[in-house]
Coordinates of C-alpha atoms and ligand atoms in Angstrom, one line a residue:
M289 CA -0.2 -0.1 0.2
K290 CA 1.2 3.4 -0.8
N291 CA 1.6 6.2 1.1
E292 CA -0.8 8.2 -0.4
Q293 CA -3.3 5.5 -0.2
I294 CA -3.3 5.6 3.7
G295 CA -3.2 9.2 3.6
A296 CA -6.4 9.6 1.8
I297 CA -8.0 6.9 3.9
F298 CA -7.0 9.2 6.8
D299 CA -8.6 12.4 5.1
Q300 CA -11.6 10.5 4.3
L301 CA -12.1 9.6 8.0
A302 CA -11.3 13.6 8.4
D303 CA -14.0 14.7 6.2
L304 CA -16.7 12.3 7.8
L305 CA -15.9 13.1 11.2
E306 CA -16.1 17.0 10.1
I307 CA -19.7 16.1 8.5
T308 CA -20.9 14.2 11.6
E309 CA -19.8 17.3 13.6
A310 CA -17.0 15.3 15.8
N311 CA -14.8 17.0 17.7
P312 CA -12.7 19.3 15.8
F313 CA -9.4 18.5 17.4
R314 CA -9.6 14.5 16.2
V315 CA -10.4 16.0 12.8
R316 CA -7.2 18.1 12.6
A317 CA -5.1 15.3 13.9
Y318 CA -6.6 13.0 11.1
R319 CA -5.7 15.9 8.5
S320 CA -2.2 16.4 10.4
A321 CA -1.1 12.8 10.2
S322 CA -2.7 12.3 6.3
R323 CA -0.5 15.1 5.4
T324 CA 2.6 13.4 7.6
I325 CA 2.5 10.4 5.6
S326 CA 1.4 11.5 1.9
T327 CA 4.6 13.6 2.0
T328 CA 7.3 11.3 3.4
S329 CA 9.5 9.5 1.1
E330 CA 9.8 6.1 3.0
S331 CA 7.0 3.7 2.3
F332 CA 4.9 3.2 6.0
E333 CA 4.0 -0.4 4.6
S334 CA 7.9 -1.5 4.9
M335 CA 8.2 0.5 8.1
V336 CA 5.4 -1.7 9.5
K337 CA 6.8 -4.7 8.2
D338 CA 10.2 -3.5 9.8
G339 CA 8.5 -2.8 13.0
T340 CA 9.9 0.9 12.6
D341 CA 8.5 3.2 15.5
L342 CA 6.1 5.0 13.6
T343 CA 5.6 7.8 16.6
Q344 CA 8.9 9.6 15.7
F345 CA 6.8 11.1 12.7
Q346 CA 5.4 14.3 13.4
G347 CA 1.6 14.2 13.9
I348 CA 1.8 10.7 14.9
G349 CA 0.9 9.3 18.2
K350 CA 0.5 5.8 19.5
D351 CA -2.9 5.7 18.6
L352 CA -2.7 7.2 15.0
A353 CA 0.4 4.4 14.6
R354 CA -1.7 1.4 15.6
Q355 CA -4.4 2.8 13.1
V356 CA -1.2 2.6 10.1
V357 CA -0.6 -0.5 11.2
E358 CA -4.2 -1.7 11.2
I359 CA -4.9 -0.3 7.5
I360 CA -1.7 -2.2 6.1
E361 CA -2.5 -5.1 7.7
T362 CA -6.3 -5.3 6.6
G363 CA -6.2 -2.8 4.0
V364 CA -9.3 -0.8 5.5
H365 CA -9.5 0.9 8.7
S366 CA -12.9 -0.2 11.0
Q367 CA -13.8 3.4 12.2
L368 CA -14.0 4.6 8.6
A369 CA -16.1 1.6 7.8
E370 CA -18.4 2.6 10.8
L371 CA -18.2 6.2 9.4
Q372 CA -19.2 5.0 5.9
A373 CA -22.2 3.2 7.1
Q374 CA -23.5 6.7 8.8
V375 CA -23.1 9.0 6.2
P376 CA -24.7 8.3 2.7
A377 CA -22.3 8.1 -0.4
G378 CA -24.5 10.8 -1.7
V379 CA -23.4 13.2 0.9
V380 CA -19.9 12.5 0.3
D381 CA -20.8 13.2 -3.4
M382 CA -21.2 17.0 -2.2
L383 CA -17.4 17.3 -1.6
R384 CA -16.7 17.2 -5.1
I385 CA -18.8 20.6 -5.8
P386 CA -15.7 23.5 -5.9
G387 CA -16.1 25.3 -2.9
V388 CA -18.1 23.0 -1.3
G389 CA -16.2 21.6 1.9
P390 CA -17.2 19.0 4.7
K391 CA -18.3 22.1 6.8
K392 CA -21.2 23.2 4.5
V393 CA -21.7 19.6 3.5
A394 CA -22.2 19.2 7.5
V395 CA -24.5 21.9 7.4
F396 CA -26.5 20.2 4.1
F397 CA -26.5 16.9 6.1
N398 CA -27.4 17.9 9.2
K399 CA -29.8 20.8 9.0
L400 CA -31.3 20.0 5.9
N401 CA -31.5 16.4 5.7
L402 CA -30.1 16.5 2.3
T403 CA -28.6 13.3 0.9
S404 CA -28.0 13.4 -2.2
L405 CA -26.6 16.1 -5.1
D406 CA -30.0 15.8 -7.1
E407 CA -31.5 16.7 -3.4
L408 CA -29.0 19.4 -2.8
K409 CA -29.4 20.7 -6.4
A410 CA -33.3 20.8 -5.7
A411 CA -33.0 22.4 -2.6
A412 CA -30.7 25.2 -3.9
Q413 CA -33.1 25.7 -6.5
A414 CA -35.7 26.2 -4.4
G415 CA -33.5 28.9 -2.6
Q416 CA -33.2 27.3 1.2
L417 CA -29.4 27.4 0.9
A418 CA -29.3 31.0 0.8
A419 CA -31.8 30.8 3.8
M420 CA -29.1 29.3 6.2
K421 CA -26.9 30.8 8.3
G422 CA -23.6 31.6 7.2
F423 CA -25.0 31.1 3.2
G424 CA -25.7 33.4 0.6
K425 CA -27.3 34.1 -2.6
K426 CA -23.5 33.9 -3.8
T427 CA -23.0 30.2 -2.9
E428 CA -26.2 28.7 -3.6
Q429 CA -25.4 30.4 -7.2
S430 CA -22.2 28.7 -7.5
I431 CA -23.4 25.8 -5.9
L432 CA -26.0 25.4 -9.0
D433 CA -23.3 26.4 -11.7
N434 CA -21.1 23.4 -10.3
I435 CA -23.2 20.3 -9.5
D436 CA -23.7 18.9 -12.5
M437 CA -20.2 19.2 -13.0
A438 CA -19.8 17.5 -9.7
A439 CA -22.5 14.6 -10.7
E440 CA -20.3 13.7 -13.5
A441 CA -16.8 14.0 -11.5
G442 CA -15.9 10.9 -10.0
K443 CA -17.8 8.5 -12.9
R444 CA -16.0 6.6 -15.2
I445 CA -16.6 8.3 -18.6
S446 CA -17.2 6.0 -22.5
I447 CA -13.5 5.3 -24.1
A448 CA -14.9 7.9 -26.9
A449 CA -15.3 11.4 -24.5
A450 CA -12.1 9.7 -23.3
R451 CA -10.1 9.5 -26.3
S452 CA -11.5 12.7 -27.6
A453 CA -10.7 14.7 -24.6
A454 CA -7.2 13.1 -24.2
E455 CA -6.1 13.4 -27.9
A456 CA -7.1 17.0 -28.0
V457 CA -4.9 17.6 -25.2
V458 CA -1.9 15.7 -26.6
E459 CA -2.4 17.2 -29.8
D460 CA -2.3 20.5 -28.3
L461 CA 0.8 20.2 -26.3
L462 CA 2.7 18.6 -29.6
K463 CA 2.0 22.2 -31.1
L464 CA 4.7 23.5 -28.4
D465 CA 8.3 23.6 -29.8
S466 CA 9.7 22.7 -26.2
V467 CA 7.5 19.4 -26.1
T468 CA 9.1 16.7 -28.4
Q469 CA 6.8 13.7 -27.6
A470 CA 3.6 13.5 -26.3
A471 CA 0.7 10.8 -26.0
V472 CA -2.3 9.1 -24.2
A473 CA -1.5 6.7 -21.1
G474 CA -3.3 4.8 -18.7
S475 CA -6.7 3.1 -19.2
C476 CA -7.4 5.1 -22.3
R477 CA -4.4 3.7 -24.2
R478 CA -5.4 0.4 -23.1
R479 CA -8.4 1.2 -25.3
K480 CA -10.6 0.3 -22.1
E481 CA -14.2 0.3 -22.7
S482 CA -14.6 3.2 -19.9
C483 CA -11.6 5.1 -18.4
G484 CA -11.7 6.7 -14.4
D485 CA -9.1 9.2 -15.4
L486 CA -6.7 10.6 -18.2
D487 CA -3.4 10.0 -18.0
V488 CA -1.1 11.9 -20.4
L489 CA 2.7 11.8 -20.6
A490 CA 5.2 14.4 -22.7
T491 CA 8.7 14.7 -22.7
S492 CA 9.8 18.4 -22.8
S493 CA 12.8 20.7 -22.0
D494 CA 10.8 23.1 -20.2
P495 CA 8.0 21.2 -18.0
D496 CA 6.6 24.6 -17.0
A497 CA 5.4 25.7 -20.5
A498 CA 3.9 22.2 -21.3
M499 CA 1.8 22.4 -17.6
D500 CA 1.1 25.9 -18.8
R501 CA -0.5 25.0 -21.7
L502 CA -2.7 22.1 -20.1
A503 CA -4.0 24.9 -17.5
A504 CA -4.6 27.1 -20.5
H505 CA -6.5 24.3 -22.5
E506 CA -10.1 25.2 -23.2
L507 CA -11.7 21.8 -22.5
V508 CA -9.8 22.2 -18.6
D509 CA -11.5 23.9 -15.6
S510 CA -9.1 24.2 -13.2
V511 CA -5.7 22.9 -12.0
L512 CA -6.0 20.4 -8.8
M513 CA -2.1 20.1 -8.3
R514 CA 1.1 21.1 -9.9
G515 CA 4.5 19.8 -8.8
G516 CA 7.7 20.3 -10.8
T517 CA 6.9 17.6 -13.7
K518 CA 3.5 16.8 -13.2
Q519 CA -0.1 18.3 -12.8
R520 CA -4.0 17.3 -12.2
V521 CA -6.5 19.3 -13.6
R522 CA -10.1 19.1 -13.9
M523 CA -11.5 19.3 -17.0
K524 CA -15.1 21.1 -18.0
S525 CA -16.6 17.8 -17.9
G526 CA -15.7 16.7 -14.8
L527 CA -13.0 14.5 -15.5
E528 CA -9.6 14.6 -14.6
L529 CA -6.4 14.2 -16.2
D530 CA -3.2 13.5 -15.0
L531 CA 0.1 14.9 -17.0
R532 CA 3.6 14.0 -16.4
V533 CA 6.5 15.6 -17.8
V534 CA 9.4 13.3 -18.4
P535 CA 13.1 13.3 -19.6
D536 CA 13.4 11.7 -23.3
E537 CA 15.6 8.8 -21.7
S538 CA 12.6 7.9 -19.9
Y539 CA 9.9 8.4 -21.9
G540 CA 9.4 4.6 -22.9
A541 CA 9.7 3.7 -19.3
A542 CA 7.1 6.0 -18.2
M543 CA 4.9 5.1 -21.1
Q544 CA 5.1 1.7 -19.8
Y545 CA 4.5 2.7 -16.2
F546 CA 1.3 4.5 -16.5
T547 CA 0.2 3.0 -19.4
G548 CA -0.3 0.0 -17.1
S549 CA -2.3 -1.7 -16.4
K550 CA -1.8 -2.2 -12.7
E551 CA -1.7 -5.8 -13.0
H552 CA 0.5 -6.5 -16.1
N553 CA 3.1 -4.0 -14.3
V554 CA 3.4 -6.3 -11.0
V555 CA 3.7 -9.1 -13.3
V556 CA 6.4 -7.0 -15.3
R557 CA 8.5 -5.7 -12.1
Q558 CA 8.2 -9.1 -11.1
M559 CA 10.2 -10.5 -14.4
A560 CA 12.4 -7.8 -13.9
K561 CA 13.3 -8.8 -10.2
D562 CA 14.3 -12.7 -11.6
L563 CA 16.2 -11.1 -14.3
G564 CA 18.5 -9.3 -11.1
L565 CA 16.8 -5.9 -12.9
K566 CA 14.9 -3.2 -11.7
V567 CA 12.2 -1.0 -13.7
N568 CA 10.0 1.8 -12.9
E569 CA 9.0 4.6 -14.2
Y570 CA 12.3 6.2 -14.9
G571 CA 14.1 3.4 -16.6
V572 CA 15.3 -0.1 -16.5
F573 CA 18.0 -0.5 -14.3
R574 CA 21.0 -2.9 -13.3
D575 CA 22.3 -2.0 -10.0
E576 CA 22.7 1.8 -10.6
E577 CA 22.9 1.5 -14.1
Q578 CA 20.3 3.0 -16.9
I579 CA 20.1 -0.2 -19.3
A580 CA 16.7 0.8 -20.9
G581 CA 13.7 3.9 -20.9
A582 CA 14.0 5.8 -23.7
T583 CA 11.3 3.2 -25.6
E584 CA 8.9 1.1 -24.6
E585 CA 10.5 -1.5 -26.8
D586 CA 13.8 -1.1 -25.4
V587 CA 11.7 -1.3 -21.9
Y588 CA 10.1 -4.8 -23.0
A589 CA 13.3 -6.3 -24.7
A590 CA 15.3 -5.7 -21.6
L591 CA 13.0 -8.0 -19.9
G592 CA 13.3 -10.5 -22.8
L593 CA 9.8 -9.7 -23.9
P594 CA 8.5 -8.5 -27.4
W595 CA 6.9 -5.2 -27.2
I596 CA 3.1 -6.1 -26.0
P597 CA 0.0 -4.2 -27.6
P598 CA -1.5 -1.9 -25.1
E599 CA -4.6 -3.4 -25.4
L600 CA -3.5 -6.7 -24.2
R601 CA -1.8 -5.7 -20.8
E602 CA -4.4 -6.7 -18.5
N603 CA -2.8 -9.5 -17.2
R604 CA -4.5 -11.9 -19.1
L605 CA -3.0 -13.6 -21.7
E606 CA 0.0 -11.8 -23.0
F607 CA 2.4 -12.7 -20.8
D608 CA 1.8 -16.3 -22.3
Y609 CA 1.9 -15.3 -25.9
A610 CA 5.2 -13.0 -25.1
T611 CA 6.8 -16.0 -23.7
A612 CA 5.6 -18.4 -26.1
G613 CA 6.7 -15.9 -28.7
E614 CA 3.3 -15.9 -30.2
M615 CA 2.3 -12.6 -29.8
P616 CA -1.0 -12.4 -32.1
R617 CA -1.2 -9.7 -34.6
L618 CA -4.2 -7.9 -33.6
V619 CA -7.1 -6.8 -36.1
E620 CA -6.8 -3.5 -37.5
I621 CA -9.2 -1.0 -38.3
G622 CA -8.2 -1.4 -42.1
D623 CA -9.1 -4.9 -42.3
I624 CA -12.6 -4.4 -42.0
K625 CA -14.2 -5.1 -45.2
G626 CA -17.7 -4.9 -44.4
D627 CA -20.6 -3.8 -42.0
L628 CA -23.4 -6.0 -40.9
H629 CA -25.7 -4.1 -38.7
M630 CA -27.0 -0.6 -39.8
H631 CA -30.6 1.5 -40.3
T632 CA -32.3 3.5 -42.7
T633 CA -35.3 5.6 -42.7
A634 CA -37.3 2.8 -43.1
S635 CA -37.5 2.2 -39.2
D636 CA -35.4 4.8 -36.9
G637 CA -32.6 5.4 -39.1
A638 CA -31.6 9.0 -40.9
A639 CA -30.3 7.8 -43.9
S640 CA -31.8 6.3 -47.0
I641 CA -30.6 2.7 -48.3
L642 CA -28.5 4.5 -50.9
E643 CA -27.0 7.2 -48.5
M644 CA -25.8 4.6 -46.1
A645 CA -24.2 2.4 -49.0
E646 CA -22.6 5.2 -50.7
A647 CA -21.1 6.7 -47.1
A648 CA -19.8 2.9 -46.4
K649 CA -18.5 2.8 -49.9
Q650 CA -16.8 6.2 -49.3
R651 CA -15.1 3.9 -45.9
G652 CA -13.8 1.6 -48.3
L653 CA -16.2 -0.8 -46.8
K654 CA -17.3 -3.9 -49.9
Y655 CA -20.6 -5.4 -48.1
I656 CA -23.0 -4.0 -45.9
A657 CA -26.3 -5.5 -44.6
I658 CA -29.3 -3.1 -44.1
T659 CA -30.6 -4.4 -40.5
D660 CA -33.7 -2.2 -40.0
H661 CA -35.5 -3.0 -36.8
S662 CA -38.5 -5.8 -36.7
K663 CA -42.1 -4.6 -35.7
R664 CA -42.2 -5.5 -32.2
V665 CA -39.8 -2.0 -31.4
S666 CA -42.5 0.4 -32.5
M667 CA -40.9 2.9 -30.9
A668 CA -38.1 3.1 -33.5
N669 CA -41.0 2.4 -36.9
G670 CA -39.9 -1.4 -36.7
L671 CA -40.8 -3.5 -40.1
D672 CA -44.0 -6.2 -40.2
A673 CA -43.6 -8.6 -42.6
A674 CA -45.4 -6.8 -45.4
R675 CA -43.3 -3.4 -45.1
L676 CA -40.1 -5.7 -44.6
R677 CA -40.5 -7.1 -48.1
T678 CA -41.2 -3.8 -49.9
H679 CA -37.7 -2.2 -48.0
W680 CA -36.2 -5.4 -49.6
A681 CA -37.5 -4.8 -52.8
E682 CA -36.2 -1.2 -52.8
I683 CA -32.6 -2.6 -51.5
K684 CA -32.8 -4.8 -54.7
E685 CA -33.5 -1.5 -56.9
A686 CA -30.6 0.9 -54.7
R687 CA -28.3 -2.7 -55.8
K688 CA -28.7 -1.3 -59.6
Q689 CA -27.6 2.2 -58.5
I690 CA -24.9 1.7 -57.0
S691 CA -21.5 -0.5 -58.0
G692 CA -18.5 -1.4 -55.9
I693 CA -20.6 -2.7 -52.9
E694 CA -22.8 -5.5 -52.0
I695 CA -26.0 -4.6 -50.1
L696 CA -27.7 -7.3 -47.9
C697 CA -31.2 -7.5 -47.8
G698 CA -31.1 -8.1 -43.7
I699 CA -33.1 -7.5 -40.4
E700 CA -32.6 -6.8 -36.7
C701 CA -35.1 -9.3 -35.8
D702 CA -36.5 -9.0 -32.1
I703 CA -36.6 -12.4 -29.9
L704 CA -39.9 -11.5 -27.8
E705 CA -39.8 -12.2 -24.1
D706 CA -42.1 -15.2 -24.7
A707 CA -39.1 -16.5 -26.7
T708 CA -40.8 -16.7 -30.3
M709 CA -39.0 -14.3 -33.1
D710 CA -41.0 -11.2 -33.6
L711 CA -41.2 -12.3 -37.3
D712 CA -42.0 -15.5 -38.6
D713 CA -39.7 -18.2 -40.6
E714 CA -41.5 -17.6 -44.0
V715 CA -40.1 -14.1 -44.1
L716 CA -36.9 -14.5 -41.6
S717 CA -35.7 -17.4 -44.6
E718 CA -35.9 -14.7 -47.6
A719 CA -33.2 -12.3 -45.4
D720 CA -30.0 -12.5 -46.7
W721 CA -29.0 -11.3 -43.0
V722 CA -31.0 -11.9 -40.0
V723 CA -29.6 -10.3 -36.7
A724 CA -31.5 -11.3 -33.5
V725 CA -31.6 -9.5 -30.8
M726 CA -33.4 -9.0 -27.3
H727 CA -34.9 -5.5 -26.8
Y728 CA -37.1 -6.0 -24.1
G729 CA -37.3 -8.1 -21.0
L730 CA -34.0 -7.9 -20.6
Q731 CA -34.7 -8.2 -16.7
Q732 CA -36.2 -11.8 -17.1
P733 CA -35.1 -14.9 -15.1
R734 CA -32.3 -16.5 -16.6
E735 CA -34.0 -19.6 -17.6
Q736 CA -36.3 -17.2 -20.1
I737 CA -33.6 -15.2 -21.3
M738 CA -31.5 -18.5 -22.1
K739 CA -34.8 -19.9 -23.5
R740 CA -35.2 -16.6 -25.5
L741 CA -31.2 -17.4 -26.9
M742 CA -31.6 -21.0 -27.3
T743 CA -34.8 -20.0 -29.8
A744 CA -32.6 -17.7 -32.0
I745 CA -29.4 -19.8 -31.9
K746 CA -31.7 -22.7 -33.0
N747 CA -33.5 -21.0 -35.8
P748 CA -32.2 -21.9 -38.8
H749 CA -32.3 -18.4 -40.3
V750 CA -30.9 -16.6 -37.9
N751 CA -27.0 -15.7 -38.6
I752 CA -25.8 -13.7 -35.9
I753 CA -26.7 -12.6 -32.0
G754 CA -26.7 -8.9 -31.8
H755 CA -26.2 -6.9 -28.8
P756 CA -26.0 -10.5 -27.0
T757 CA -26.2 -9.2 -23.5
G758 CA -28.3 -5.9 -23.7
R759 CA -25.9 -3.8 -21.4
M760 CA -25.1 -0.2 -21.8
V761 CA -21.6 0.8 -20.7
G762 CA -21.4 2.1 -17.2
K763 CA -25.1 2.6 -17.2
R764 CA -27.0 -1.1 -17.1
E765 CA -26.3 -4.3 -16.5
G766 CA -27.1 -6.5 -19.4
A767 CA -29.1 -9.8 -19.1
D768 CA -28.8 -12.5 -17.1
I769 CA -27.2 -14.7 -19.6
D770 CA -25.2 -17.8 -19.0
M771 CA -22.7 -16.9 -21.3
T772 CA -20.9 -20.3 -21.7
E773 CA -23.9 -21.8 -22.4
M774 CA -24.7 -19.7 -24.9
L775 CA -21.6 -19.8 -26.7
K776 CA -21.8 -23.3 -26.9
A777 CA -24.8 -23.5 -28.4
A778 CA -24.0 -20.8 -30.8
A779 CA -21.0 -22.7 -32.0
D780 CA -22.6 -25.9 -32.6
H781 CA -25.2 -24.5 -34.5
G782 CA -23.0 -22.3 -37.0
V783 CA -24.9 -18.9 -35.1
M784 CA -21.8 -15.8 -34.9
M785 CA -21.6 -13.1 -32.6
E786 CA -21.9 -9.5 -32.6
I787 CA -18.9 -7.1 -31.2
N788 CA -21.6 -3.8 -31.1
A789 CA -19.0 -1.3 -31.9
H790 CA -21.1 1.6 -30.3
Y791 CA -19.1 2.9 -27.5
K792 CA -22.0 2.7 -25.3
R793 CA -22.6 -1.0 -26.0
L794 CA -19.5 -2.9 -26.9
D795 CA -21.2 -5.7 -26.4
L796 CA -20.3 -8.7 -26.6
D797 CA -17.2 -7.1 -24.3
D798 CA -13.8 -7.7 -24.6
V799 CA -13.8 -11.2 -22.1
N800 CA -16.7 -12.6 -23.7
A801 CA -15.7 -12.0 -27.2
A802 CA -12.2 -13.9 -26.4
A803 CA -14.4 -16.6 -25.0
A804 CA -16.5 -17.2 -28.4
R805 CA -13.3 -16.6 -30.5
D806 CA -12.1 -19.7 -28.3
L807 CA -14.9 -21.6 -29.3
G808 CA -14.2 -21.0 -32.9
I809 CA -17.7 -18.2 -33.3
P810 CA -17.1 -16.2 -36.1
I811 CA -17.2 -12.7 -34.7
V812 CA -18.5 -9.7 -36.6
I813 CA -17.7 -6.2 -35.5
S814 CA -20.4 -4.1 -36.5
T815 CA -21.5 -0.4 -36.4
D816 CA -25.0 -0.2 -35.9
S817 CA -25.2 2.7 -37.8
H818 CA -28.5 5.0 -37.5
N819 CA -26.8 7.7 -40.1
V820 CA -24.0 8.2 -42.2
N821 CA -21.4 9.2 -39.5
G822 CA -22.8 6.3 -37.3
F823 CA -19.4 4.3 -39.3
D824 CA -17.5 6.6 -36.9
V825 CA -17.6 3.9 -34.0
L826 CA -16.2 0.9 -36.0
T827 CA -12.8 1.9 -34.3
Y828 CA -14.4 1.3 -30.6
G829 CA -15.2 -2.0 -31.6
V830 CA -11.8 -2.8 -33.0
D831 CA -9.9 -1.7 -30.0
Q832 CA -12.5 -4.4 -27.8
A833 CA -11.7 -6.9 -29.9
R834 CA -7.7 -6.1 -30.1
R835 CA -8.5 -6.1 -26.3
A836 CA -9.8 -9.6 -26.7
G837 CA -6.7 -10.9 -28.5
L838 CA -8.6 -11.3 -31.5
T839 CA -6.7 -11.7 -34.8
K840 CA -8.2 -10.5 -38.7
D841 CA -8.7 -14.3 -38.8
D842 CA -11.0 -14.4 -35.8
V843 CA -13.3 -11.6 -37.2
A844 CA -15.7 -12.6 -40.2
N845 CA -16.1 -9.0 -41.5
T846 CA -12.6 -8.9 -42.5
K847 CA -13.4 -11.5 -45.2
T848 CA -13.5 -10.4 -48.8
W849 CA -17.0 -10.5 -50.0
A850 CA -16.5 -14.1 -51.8
Q851 CA -15.1 -15.3 -48.8
F852 CA -17.7 -13.9 -46.3
K853 CA -20.5 -14.9 -49.2
K854 CA -19.7 -18.5 -47.8
L855 CA -20.3 -18.5 -44.0
L856 CA -24.2 -17.3 -44.8
R857 CA -26.4 -20.0 -44.3
Ligands
DGT923 P1 -8.3 4.2 -14.7 O1 -8.2 5.8 -14.6 O2 -9.1 3.9 -13.6 O3 -9.6 4.2 -15.9 O4 -7.3 3.2 -14.8 P2 -5.9 3.6 -15.3 O5 -5.4 2.0 -15.6 O6 -6.0 4.3 -16.5 O7 -5.4 3.6 -13.7 P3 -4.6 5.0 -13.0 O8 -5.4 6.6 -14.0 O9 -4.9 5.1 -11.6 O10 -3.2 5.0 -13.6 C1 -2.5 5.0 -14.5 C2 -1.2 3.8 -14.9 O11 -0.5 4.3 -14.0 C3 -1.6 2.4 -14.6 O12 -2.7 1.6 -15.2 C4 -0.6 1.6 -14.0 C5 0.2 3.2 -13.1 N1 -0.2 3.1 -11.9 C6 -0.4 4.1 -11.2 N2 -0.6 3.7 -9.6 C7 0.4 2.9 -9.6 C8 0.3 1.7 -8.7 O13 0.2 2.3 -7.1 N3 1.2 1.0 -9.0 C9 1.8 0.7 -10.0 N4 2.6 -0.5 -10.7 N5 1.2 1.5 -11.1 C10 0.5 2.4 -11.0
CA924 CA1 -6.6 6.7 -15.8
CA925 CA1 -4.5 8.7 -13.4

């Protein structure tokens, strides 16, 4: 456990004590201990292991020393847990509002009985805050101005939002002459489906210039912390970003370290140790001598490893691949030749068949399936058999007006709550491509969900299960699926699995996509486009496929049209 983590626990304790209006001396004691611990360079964890007397440190008496030992030995603090049970999490969230500290929160919680950001917002709108002693109209307005951002802060954001913010910052830093290299690290570089915060690295002869530039960036709201070479800022979106400026000779080591994941790095450090080396964010060292660090390739090479693509750095299979000399060549966006899930004005899309085909063609795609909704999705103007047949006739007309791209007559057919298909076999049998999906009743018990999936998988006209779990990243859990059973059945019946590339879905996710691949199930990465710009999300689907370790061969829509056609039932 790092000193900062121990310090953070004491800080949390102090916050909660203050909110519950405990003795101010106790509050101060915890704050002071937190400061001492976070700013001490020796590791408290090591000192506890060595039996060092902690009371030598300023502000740490016998009782606090005992608590430090408790935290290190158990990973938790018993009194903190008790306080957390007393104070709702929504109250603690209020601390994220700029200008609002524990004293104000104490008033909101104890005097006004407010227990969430929503309740606080309503109270501010009703003018209740300005009426309290020690508060004024100005404070109330400032809370109203900042509360939405506070509600966003602390949440993980989608990889799409993360990438666009981080890449904008990197691009801006690179405009400085003094900045020689800059790049995104952390979970965003690993293309995790959501990111807790952003991590950016730069090399520069002038760290202050880089930090000034970041502070002035249009996306940045405020500077939370600034040191000689590192800075933490809060962006206007509420998201926080860490910038670290490192010397050129450490850039690769810093990239390796701050790309993570933590789990991956634990293994890296152990491998280094086994070789008698030490690896940290500054480089790879044999005794005092730096033997690598300028590039990531060198860092991995010094440990006898090939460079590992960031998407794989989760301590799943990457070290097996590396030691076997079998690092997969991961699928790339340029490998994708078809898109098998998209909508038109026939249901809830914004573009015509021809407009979608034209846009797909411009992006280099060679085949697409138009898959509008079936009738159950009445909100989206879903098609019944008669309208679907008319729509398919239009697709066949469109084929004559565009060359160089195949257009499949498809359908996104709902698997109904009662485990029947929304359209009957007769019309499904006329389709070139059937995507079976669940939109409703995702809360049903596992047994019924599995019955529905089995209906679709066993239907001879179904080609693929679309967004199989129905989850929404960070917002909604998917249906209760027995994944192994579903994938086994799909493998047995020759049904493919979709990676829905929309950053809100990414379904199947990386782990389940790998499981599907292990069973030999062809995976299709589709955009589910609802307009001509919808194809932009392809990159996010490809990223999750890469995280699953998928190669070009594992992804069916990397095949040429001639090859793909043979996969159709
Ligand atoms: P996130 O922000 O929750 O989406 O995930 P990450 O992976 O970006 O995590 P973050 O921002 O806390 O740290 C970025 C990277 O820095 C992380 O992947 C590995 C490295 N790192 C941070 N803290 C530690 C640590 O305590 N130990 C080790 N070994 N590495 C760390
Ligand atoms: Ca991060
Ligand atoms: Ca970070």
